[in-house]
PDB file of C-alpha atoms in Angstrom:
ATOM      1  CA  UNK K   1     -20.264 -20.317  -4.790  1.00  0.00           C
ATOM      2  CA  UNK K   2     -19.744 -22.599  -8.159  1.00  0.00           C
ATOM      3  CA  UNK K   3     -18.425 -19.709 -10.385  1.00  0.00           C
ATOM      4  CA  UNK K   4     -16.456 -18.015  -7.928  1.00  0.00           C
ATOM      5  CA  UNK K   5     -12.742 -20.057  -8.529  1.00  0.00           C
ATOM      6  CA  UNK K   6     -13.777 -19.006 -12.429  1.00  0.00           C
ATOM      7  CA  UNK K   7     -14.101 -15.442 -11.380  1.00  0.00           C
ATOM      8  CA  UNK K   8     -10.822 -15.751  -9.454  1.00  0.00           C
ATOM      9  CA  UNK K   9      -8.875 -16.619 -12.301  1.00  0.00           C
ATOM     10  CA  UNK K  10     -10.766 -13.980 -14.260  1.00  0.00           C
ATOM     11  CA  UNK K  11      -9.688 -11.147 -12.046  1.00  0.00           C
ATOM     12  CA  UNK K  12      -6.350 -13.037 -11.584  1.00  0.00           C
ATOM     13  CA  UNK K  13      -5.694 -12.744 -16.052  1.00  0.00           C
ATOM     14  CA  UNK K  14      -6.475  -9.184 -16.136  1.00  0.00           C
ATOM     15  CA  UNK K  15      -8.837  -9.787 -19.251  1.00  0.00           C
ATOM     16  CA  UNK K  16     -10.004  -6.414 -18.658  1.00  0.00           C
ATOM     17  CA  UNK K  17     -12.325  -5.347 -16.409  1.00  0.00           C
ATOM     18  CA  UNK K  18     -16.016  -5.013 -15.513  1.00  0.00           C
ATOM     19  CA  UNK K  19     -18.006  -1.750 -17.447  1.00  0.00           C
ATOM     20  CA  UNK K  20     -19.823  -0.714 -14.349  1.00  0.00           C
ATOM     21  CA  UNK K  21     -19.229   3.701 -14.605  1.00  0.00           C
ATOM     22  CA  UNK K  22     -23.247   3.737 -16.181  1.00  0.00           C
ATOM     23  CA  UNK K  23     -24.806   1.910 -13.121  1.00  0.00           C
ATOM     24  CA  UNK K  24     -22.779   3.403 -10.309  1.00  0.00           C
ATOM     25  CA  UNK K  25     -24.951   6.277  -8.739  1.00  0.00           C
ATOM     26  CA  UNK K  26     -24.321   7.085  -4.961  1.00  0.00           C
ATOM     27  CA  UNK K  27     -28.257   8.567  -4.886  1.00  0.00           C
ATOM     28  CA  UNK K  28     -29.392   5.255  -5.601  1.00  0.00           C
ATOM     29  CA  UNK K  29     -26.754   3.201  -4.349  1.00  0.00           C
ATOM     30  CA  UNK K  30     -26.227   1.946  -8.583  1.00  0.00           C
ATOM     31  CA  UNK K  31     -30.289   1.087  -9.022  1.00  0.00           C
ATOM     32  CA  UNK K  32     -29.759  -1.666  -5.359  1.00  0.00           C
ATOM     33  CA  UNK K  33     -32.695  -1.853  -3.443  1.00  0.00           C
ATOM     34  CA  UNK K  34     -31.256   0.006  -0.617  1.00  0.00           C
ATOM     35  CA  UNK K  35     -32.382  -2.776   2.159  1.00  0.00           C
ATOM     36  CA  UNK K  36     -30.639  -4.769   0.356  1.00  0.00           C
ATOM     37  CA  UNK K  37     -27.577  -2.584  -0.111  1.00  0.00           C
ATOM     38  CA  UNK K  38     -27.808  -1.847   3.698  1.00  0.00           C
ATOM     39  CA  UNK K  39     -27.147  -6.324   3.990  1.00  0.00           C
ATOM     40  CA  UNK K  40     -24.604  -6.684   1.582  1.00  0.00           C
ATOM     41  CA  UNK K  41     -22.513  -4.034   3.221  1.00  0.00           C
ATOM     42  CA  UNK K  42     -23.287  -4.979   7.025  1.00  0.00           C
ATOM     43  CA  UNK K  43     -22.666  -8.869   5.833  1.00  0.00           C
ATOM     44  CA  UNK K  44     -19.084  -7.617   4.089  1.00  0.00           C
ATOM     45  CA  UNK K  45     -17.623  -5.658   6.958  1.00  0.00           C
ATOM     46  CA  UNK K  46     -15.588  -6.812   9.901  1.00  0.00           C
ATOM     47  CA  UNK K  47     -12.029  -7.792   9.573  1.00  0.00           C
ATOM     48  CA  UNK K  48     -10.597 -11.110   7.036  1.00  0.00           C
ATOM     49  CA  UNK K  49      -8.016 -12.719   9.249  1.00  0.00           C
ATOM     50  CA  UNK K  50      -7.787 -16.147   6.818  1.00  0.00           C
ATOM     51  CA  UNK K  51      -7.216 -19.321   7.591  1.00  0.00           C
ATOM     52  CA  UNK K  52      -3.469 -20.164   8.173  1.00  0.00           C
ATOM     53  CA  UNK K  53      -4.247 -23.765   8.257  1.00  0.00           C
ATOM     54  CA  UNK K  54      -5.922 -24.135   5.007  1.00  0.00           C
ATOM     55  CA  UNK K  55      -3.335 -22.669   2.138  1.00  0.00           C
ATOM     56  CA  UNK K  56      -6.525 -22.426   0.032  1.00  0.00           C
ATOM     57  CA  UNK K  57      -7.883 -19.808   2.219  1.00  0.00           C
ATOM     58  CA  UNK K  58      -4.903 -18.089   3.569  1.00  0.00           C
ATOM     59  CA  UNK K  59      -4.883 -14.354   3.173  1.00  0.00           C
ATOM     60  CA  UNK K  60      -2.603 -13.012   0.247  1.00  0.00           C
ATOM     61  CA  UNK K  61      -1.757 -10.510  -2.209  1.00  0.00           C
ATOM     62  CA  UNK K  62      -0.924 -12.315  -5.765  1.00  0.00           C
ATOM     63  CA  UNK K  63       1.219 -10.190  -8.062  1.00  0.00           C
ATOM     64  CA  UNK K  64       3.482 -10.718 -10.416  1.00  0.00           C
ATOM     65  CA  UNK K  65       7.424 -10.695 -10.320  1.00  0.00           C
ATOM     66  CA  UNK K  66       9.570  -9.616 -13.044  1.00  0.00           C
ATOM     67  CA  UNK K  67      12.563 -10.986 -10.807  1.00  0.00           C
ATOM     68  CA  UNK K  68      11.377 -14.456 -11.550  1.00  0.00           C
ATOM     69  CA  UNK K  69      13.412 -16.036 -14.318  1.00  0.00           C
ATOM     70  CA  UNK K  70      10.768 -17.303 -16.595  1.00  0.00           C
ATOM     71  CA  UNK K  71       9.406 -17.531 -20.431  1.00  0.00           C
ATOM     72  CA  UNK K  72       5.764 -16.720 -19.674  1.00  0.00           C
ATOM     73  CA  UNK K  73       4.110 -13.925 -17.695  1.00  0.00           C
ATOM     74  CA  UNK K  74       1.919 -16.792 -15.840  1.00  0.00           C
ATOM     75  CA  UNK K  75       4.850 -18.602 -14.561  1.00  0.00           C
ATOM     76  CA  UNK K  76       5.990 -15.175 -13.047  1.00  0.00           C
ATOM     77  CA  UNK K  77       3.336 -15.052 -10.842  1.00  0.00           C
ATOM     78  CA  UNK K  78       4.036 -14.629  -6.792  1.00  0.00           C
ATOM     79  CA  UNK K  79       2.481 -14.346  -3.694  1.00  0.00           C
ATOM     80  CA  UNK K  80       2.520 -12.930  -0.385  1.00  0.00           C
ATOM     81  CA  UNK K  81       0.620 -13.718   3.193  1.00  0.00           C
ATOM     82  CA  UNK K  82       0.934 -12.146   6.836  1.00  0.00           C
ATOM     83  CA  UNK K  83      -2.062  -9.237   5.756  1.00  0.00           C
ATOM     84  CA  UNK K  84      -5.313  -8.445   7.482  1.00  0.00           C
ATOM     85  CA  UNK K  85      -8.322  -7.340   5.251  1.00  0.00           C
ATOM     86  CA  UNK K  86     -11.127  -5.167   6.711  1.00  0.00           C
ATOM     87  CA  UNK K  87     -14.088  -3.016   5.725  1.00  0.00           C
ATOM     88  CA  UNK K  88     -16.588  -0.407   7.173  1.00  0.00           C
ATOM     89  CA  UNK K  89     -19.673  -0.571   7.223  1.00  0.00           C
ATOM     90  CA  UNK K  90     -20.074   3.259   8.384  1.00  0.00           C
ATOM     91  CA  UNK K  91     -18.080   5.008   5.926  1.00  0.00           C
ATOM     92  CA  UNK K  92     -17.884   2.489   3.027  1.00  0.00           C
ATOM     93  CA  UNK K  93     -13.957   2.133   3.943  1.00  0.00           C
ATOM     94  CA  UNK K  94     -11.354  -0.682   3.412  1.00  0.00           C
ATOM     95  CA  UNK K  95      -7.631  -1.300   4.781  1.00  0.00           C
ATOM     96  CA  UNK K  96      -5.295  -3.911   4.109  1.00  0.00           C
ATOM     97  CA  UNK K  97      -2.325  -4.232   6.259  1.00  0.00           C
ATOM     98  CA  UNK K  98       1.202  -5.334   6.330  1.00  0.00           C
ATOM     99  CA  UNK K  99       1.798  -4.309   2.816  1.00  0.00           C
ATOM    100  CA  UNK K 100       5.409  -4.708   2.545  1.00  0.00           C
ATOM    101  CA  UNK K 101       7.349  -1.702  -0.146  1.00  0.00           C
ATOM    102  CA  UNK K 102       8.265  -4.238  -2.242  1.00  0.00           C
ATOM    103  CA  UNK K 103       5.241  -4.777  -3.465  1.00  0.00           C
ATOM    104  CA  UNK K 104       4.566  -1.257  -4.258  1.00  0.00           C
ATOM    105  CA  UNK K 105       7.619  -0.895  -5.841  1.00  0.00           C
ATOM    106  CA  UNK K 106       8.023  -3.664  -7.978  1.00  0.00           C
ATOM    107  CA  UNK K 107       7.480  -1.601 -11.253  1.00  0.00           C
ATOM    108  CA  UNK K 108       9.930   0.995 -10.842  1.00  0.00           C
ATOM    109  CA  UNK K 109      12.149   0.610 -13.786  1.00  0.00           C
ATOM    110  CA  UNK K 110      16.328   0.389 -12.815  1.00  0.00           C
ATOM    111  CA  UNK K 111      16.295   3.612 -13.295  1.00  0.00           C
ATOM    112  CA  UNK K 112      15.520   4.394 -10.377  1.00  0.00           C
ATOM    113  CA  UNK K 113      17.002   1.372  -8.394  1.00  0.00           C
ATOM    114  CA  UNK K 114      17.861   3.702  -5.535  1.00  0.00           C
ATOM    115  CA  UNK K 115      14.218   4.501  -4.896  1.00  0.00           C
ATOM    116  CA  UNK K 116      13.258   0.806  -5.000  1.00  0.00           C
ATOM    117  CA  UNK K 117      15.403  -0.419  -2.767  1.00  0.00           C
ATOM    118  CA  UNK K 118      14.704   2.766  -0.238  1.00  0.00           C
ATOM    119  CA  UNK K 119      10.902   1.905  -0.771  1.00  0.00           C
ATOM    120  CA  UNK K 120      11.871  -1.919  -0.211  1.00  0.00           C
ATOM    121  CA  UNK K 121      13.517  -1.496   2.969  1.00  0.00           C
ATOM    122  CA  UNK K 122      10.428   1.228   4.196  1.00  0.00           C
ATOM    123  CA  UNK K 123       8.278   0.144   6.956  1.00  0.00           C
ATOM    124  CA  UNK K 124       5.025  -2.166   5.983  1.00  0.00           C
ATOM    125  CA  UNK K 125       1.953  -0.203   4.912  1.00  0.00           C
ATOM    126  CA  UNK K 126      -1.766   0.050   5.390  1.00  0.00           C
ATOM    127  CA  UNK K 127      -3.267   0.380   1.707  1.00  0.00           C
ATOM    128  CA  UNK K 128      -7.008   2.073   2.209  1.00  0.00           C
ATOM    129  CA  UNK K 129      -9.775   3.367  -0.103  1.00  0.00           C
ATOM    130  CA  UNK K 130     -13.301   3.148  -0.257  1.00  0.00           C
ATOM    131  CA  UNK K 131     -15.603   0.711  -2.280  1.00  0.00           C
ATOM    132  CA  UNK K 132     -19.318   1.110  -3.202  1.00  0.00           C
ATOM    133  CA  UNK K 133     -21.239  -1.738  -4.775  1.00  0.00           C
ATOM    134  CA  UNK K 134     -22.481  -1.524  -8.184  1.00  0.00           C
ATOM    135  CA  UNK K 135     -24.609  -4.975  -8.352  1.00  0.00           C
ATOM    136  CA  UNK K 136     -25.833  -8.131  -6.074  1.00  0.00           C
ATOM    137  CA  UNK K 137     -26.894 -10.789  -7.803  1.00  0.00           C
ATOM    138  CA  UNK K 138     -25.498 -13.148  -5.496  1.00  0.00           C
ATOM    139  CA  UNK K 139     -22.254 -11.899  -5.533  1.00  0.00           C
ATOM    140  CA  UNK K 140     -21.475  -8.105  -4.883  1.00  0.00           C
ATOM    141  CA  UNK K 141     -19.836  -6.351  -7.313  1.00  0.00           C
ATOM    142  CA  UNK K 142     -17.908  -3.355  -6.499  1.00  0.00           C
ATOM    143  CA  UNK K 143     -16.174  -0.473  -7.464  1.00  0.00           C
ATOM    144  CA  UNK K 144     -12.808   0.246  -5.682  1.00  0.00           C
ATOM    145  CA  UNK K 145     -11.083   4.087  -5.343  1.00  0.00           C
ATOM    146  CA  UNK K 146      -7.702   3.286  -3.406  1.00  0.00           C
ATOM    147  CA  UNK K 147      -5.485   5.802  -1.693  1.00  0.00           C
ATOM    148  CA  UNK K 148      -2.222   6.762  -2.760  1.00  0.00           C
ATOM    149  CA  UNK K 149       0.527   5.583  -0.190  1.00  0.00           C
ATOM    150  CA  UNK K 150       3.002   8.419   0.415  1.00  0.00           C
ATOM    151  CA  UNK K 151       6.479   8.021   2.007  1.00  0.00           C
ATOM    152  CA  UNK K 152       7.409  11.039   3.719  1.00  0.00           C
ATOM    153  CA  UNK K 153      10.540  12.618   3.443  1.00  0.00           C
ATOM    154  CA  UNK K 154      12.208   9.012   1.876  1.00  0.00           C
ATOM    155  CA  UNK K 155      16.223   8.793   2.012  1.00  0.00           C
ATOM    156  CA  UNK K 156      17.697   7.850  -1.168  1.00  0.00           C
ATOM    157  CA  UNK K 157      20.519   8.495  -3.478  1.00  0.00           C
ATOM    158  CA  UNK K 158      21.895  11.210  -1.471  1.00  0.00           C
ATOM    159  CA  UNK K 159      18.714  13.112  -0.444  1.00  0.00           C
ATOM    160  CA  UNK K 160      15.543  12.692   0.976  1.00  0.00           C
ATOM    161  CA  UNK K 161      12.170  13.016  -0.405  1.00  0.00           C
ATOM    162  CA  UNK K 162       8.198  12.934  -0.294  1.00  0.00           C
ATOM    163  CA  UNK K 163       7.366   9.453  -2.803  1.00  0.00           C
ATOM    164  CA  UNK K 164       4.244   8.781  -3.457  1.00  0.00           C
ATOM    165  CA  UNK K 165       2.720   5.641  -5.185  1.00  0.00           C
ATOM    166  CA  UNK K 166      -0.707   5.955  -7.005  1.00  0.00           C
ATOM    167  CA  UNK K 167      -3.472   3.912  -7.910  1.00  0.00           C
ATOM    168  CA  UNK K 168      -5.040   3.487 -11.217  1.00  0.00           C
ATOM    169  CA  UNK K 169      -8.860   4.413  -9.650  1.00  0.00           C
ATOM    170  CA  UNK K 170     -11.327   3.736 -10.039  1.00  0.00           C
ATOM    171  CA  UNK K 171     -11.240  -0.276 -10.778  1.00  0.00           C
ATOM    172  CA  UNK K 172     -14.023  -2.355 -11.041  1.00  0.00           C
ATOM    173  CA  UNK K 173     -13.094  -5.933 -10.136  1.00  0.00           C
ATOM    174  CA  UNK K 174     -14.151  -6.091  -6.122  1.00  0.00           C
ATOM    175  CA  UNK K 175     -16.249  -9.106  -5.209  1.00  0.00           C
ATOM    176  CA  UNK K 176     -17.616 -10.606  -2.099  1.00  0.00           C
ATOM    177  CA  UNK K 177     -19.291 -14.087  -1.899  1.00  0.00           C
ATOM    178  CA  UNK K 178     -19.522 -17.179  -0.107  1.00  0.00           C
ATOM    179  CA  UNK K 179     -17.699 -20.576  -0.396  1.00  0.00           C
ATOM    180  CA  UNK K 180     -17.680 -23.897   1.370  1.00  0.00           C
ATOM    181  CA  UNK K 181     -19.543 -21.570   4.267  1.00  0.00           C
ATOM    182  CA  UNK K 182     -16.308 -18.809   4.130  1.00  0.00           C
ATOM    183  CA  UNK K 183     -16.657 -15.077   2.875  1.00  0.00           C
ATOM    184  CA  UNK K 184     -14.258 -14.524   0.622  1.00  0.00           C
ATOM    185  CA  UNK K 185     -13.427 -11.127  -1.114  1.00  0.00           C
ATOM    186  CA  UNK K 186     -10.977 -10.337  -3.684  1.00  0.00           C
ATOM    187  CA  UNK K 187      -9.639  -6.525  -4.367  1.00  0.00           C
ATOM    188  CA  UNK K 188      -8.106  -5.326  -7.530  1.00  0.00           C
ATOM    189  CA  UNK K 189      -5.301  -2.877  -7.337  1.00  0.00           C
ATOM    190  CA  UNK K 190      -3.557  -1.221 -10.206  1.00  0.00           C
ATOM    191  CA  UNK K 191       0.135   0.560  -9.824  1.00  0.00           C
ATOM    192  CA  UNK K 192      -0.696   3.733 -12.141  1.00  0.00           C
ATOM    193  CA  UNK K 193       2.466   6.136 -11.196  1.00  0.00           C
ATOM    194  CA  UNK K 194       5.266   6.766  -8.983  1.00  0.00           C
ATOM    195  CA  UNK K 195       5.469  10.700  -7.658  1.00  0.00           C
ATOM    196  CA  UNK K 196       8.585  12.149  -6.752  1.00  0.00           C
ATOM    197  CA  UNK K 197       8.151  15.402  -4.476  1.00  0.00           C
ATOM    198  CA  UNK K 198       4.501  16.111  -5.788  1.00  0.00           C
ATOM    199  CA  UNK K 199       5.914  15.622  -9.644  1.00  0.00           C
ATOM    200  CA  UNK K 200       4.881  12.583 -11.912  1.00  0.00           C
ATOM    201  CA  UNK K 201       8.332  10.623 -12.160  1.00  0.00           C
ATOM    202  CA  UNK K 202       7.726   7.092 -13.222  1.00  0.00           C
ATOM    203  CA  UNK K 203       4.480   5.850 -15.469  1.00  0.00           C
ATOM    204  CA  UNK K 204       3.263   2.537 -14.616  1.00  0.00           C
ATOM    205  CA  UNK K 205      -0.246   2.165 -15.740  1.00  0.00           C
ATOM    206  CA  UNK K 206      -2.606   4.281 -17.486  1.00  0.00           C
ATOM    207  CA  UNK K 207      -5.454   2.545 -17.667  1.00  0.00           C
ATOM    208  CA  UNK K 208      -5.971   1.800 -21.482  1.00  0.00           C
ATOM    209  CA  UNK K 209      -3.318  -1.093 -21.997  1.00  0.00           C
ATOM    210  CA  UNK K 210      -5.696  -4.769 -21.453  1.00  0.00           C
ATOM    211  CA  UNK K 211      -2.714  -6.787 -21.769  1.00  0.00           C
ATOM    212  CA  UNK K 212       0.688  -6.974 -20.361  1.00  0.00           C
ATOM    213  CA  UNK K 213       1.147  -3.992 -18.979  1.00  0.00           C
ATOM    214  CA  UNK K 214      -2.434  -4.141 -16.806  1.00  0.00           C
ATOM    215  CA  UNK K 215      -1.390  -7.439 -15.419  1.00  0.00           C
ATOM    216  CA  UNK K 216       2.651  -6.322 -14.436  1.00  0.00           C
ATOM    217  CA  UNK K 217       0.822  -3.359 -12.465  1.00  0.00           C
ATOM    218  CA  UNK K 218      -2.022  -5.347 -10.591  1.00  0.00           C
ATOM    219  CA  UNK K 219      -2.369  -6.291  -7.250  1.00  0.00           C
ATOM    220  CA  UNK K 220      -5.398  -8.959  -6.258  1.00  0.00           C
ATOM    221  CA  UNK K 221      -5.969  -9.064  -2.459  1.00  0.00           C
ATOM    222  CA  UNK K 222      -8.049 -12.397  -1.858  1.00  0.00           C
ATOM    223  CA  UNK K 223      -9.055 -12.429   2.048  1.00  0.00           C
ATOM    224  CA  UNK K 224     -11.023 -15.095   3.904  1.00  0.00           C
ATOM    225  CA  UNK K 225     -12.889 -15.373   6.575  1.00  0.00           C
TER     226      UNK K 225
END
């Protein structure tokens, strides 16, 4: 697992991401032998608890925080722990848990401070989506299509309402490997748009932009296990 701290920092940069749309077939599983597929995806699920006492391997979502006073984008950069990773082997399925609003929020321009805060303050969630791999060679490469997270009926600003945050989908930056005997995946997640009552009300990412405005709206999930 030599390369994989590279690939970390890779993912980490938002340099862009991996062209993978021309080799991702679900007949034949994106040209994998499908034994093969059938390992990769039986030796990737279970549950990614981390390892608490190793800060190295500890669970976390990296992000960064516009809150942070800074000069650079890279000194901006933040972290949270407490989540659980897991994947399915049956369905092709991911969760990660105890995903607190804040996160979700973070690019929601003062605009609409109300809504951040009320999002802020919302219980944790469970972010989900499913994955497929696109390549194996050792490291499995996959394709990620998350689920929007949807706030019913959300009090704020006088009223209540049905928010719902979307994901830029699909992205291309999943990987799975081993190091120092751990399995180790990493999840890219892109903040694309904010929906207010079923209507687009806040831009975030669209999907073109390679530089600032890809890295403000990712999420990277790095889970160990």
């Amino acid at each position: 697992m030599k390369r994989f701290n590279k690939l970390f920092v890779i993912l980490l940069c938002c340099l862009g991401t991996l062209s993978a749309t021309s080799c991702l077939n679900n007949d034949d599983n994106g040209g994998i032998d499908p034994e093969l597929y059938e390992t990769y995806l039986s030796n990737i699920s279970g549950t990614y608890y981390g390892d608490n006492s190793n800060w190295k391997y500890q669970n976390k979502i990296y992000f960064y925080n516009d809150t942070i006073k800074a000069n650079s984008l890279s000194e901006k950069l933040d972290s949270i722990v407490g989540i659980t990773v897991s994947f399915s082997k049956y369905d092709s399925t991911f969760a990660v848990t105890n995903v607190p609003g804040r996160l979700l929020a973070k690019e929601i321009p003062d605009e609409y401070k109300e809504l951040r805060e009320a999002i802020g303050d919302a219980p944790v969630q469970t972010l989900r989506g499913k994955f497929i791999f696109y390549s194996v060679s050792p490291y499995a490469y996959f394709m990620v299509y998350p689920q929007s997270v949807t706030y019913k009926s959300l009090a704020y600003d006088g009223g209540t309402h049905d928010v719902t945050i979307a994901f830029w989908s699909p992205t291309t930056s999943g990987v799975y490997g081993y190091e120092s005997n751990k399995q180790i995946v990493n999840i890219s997640l892109y903040l694309a748009a904010v929906y207010i009552d079923d209507k687009k009300a806040i831009d975030i990412y669209n999907g073109v932009d390679l530089g600032e405005e890809k890295a403000k709206s990712q999420i990277l999930i790095t889970a160990t296990r």
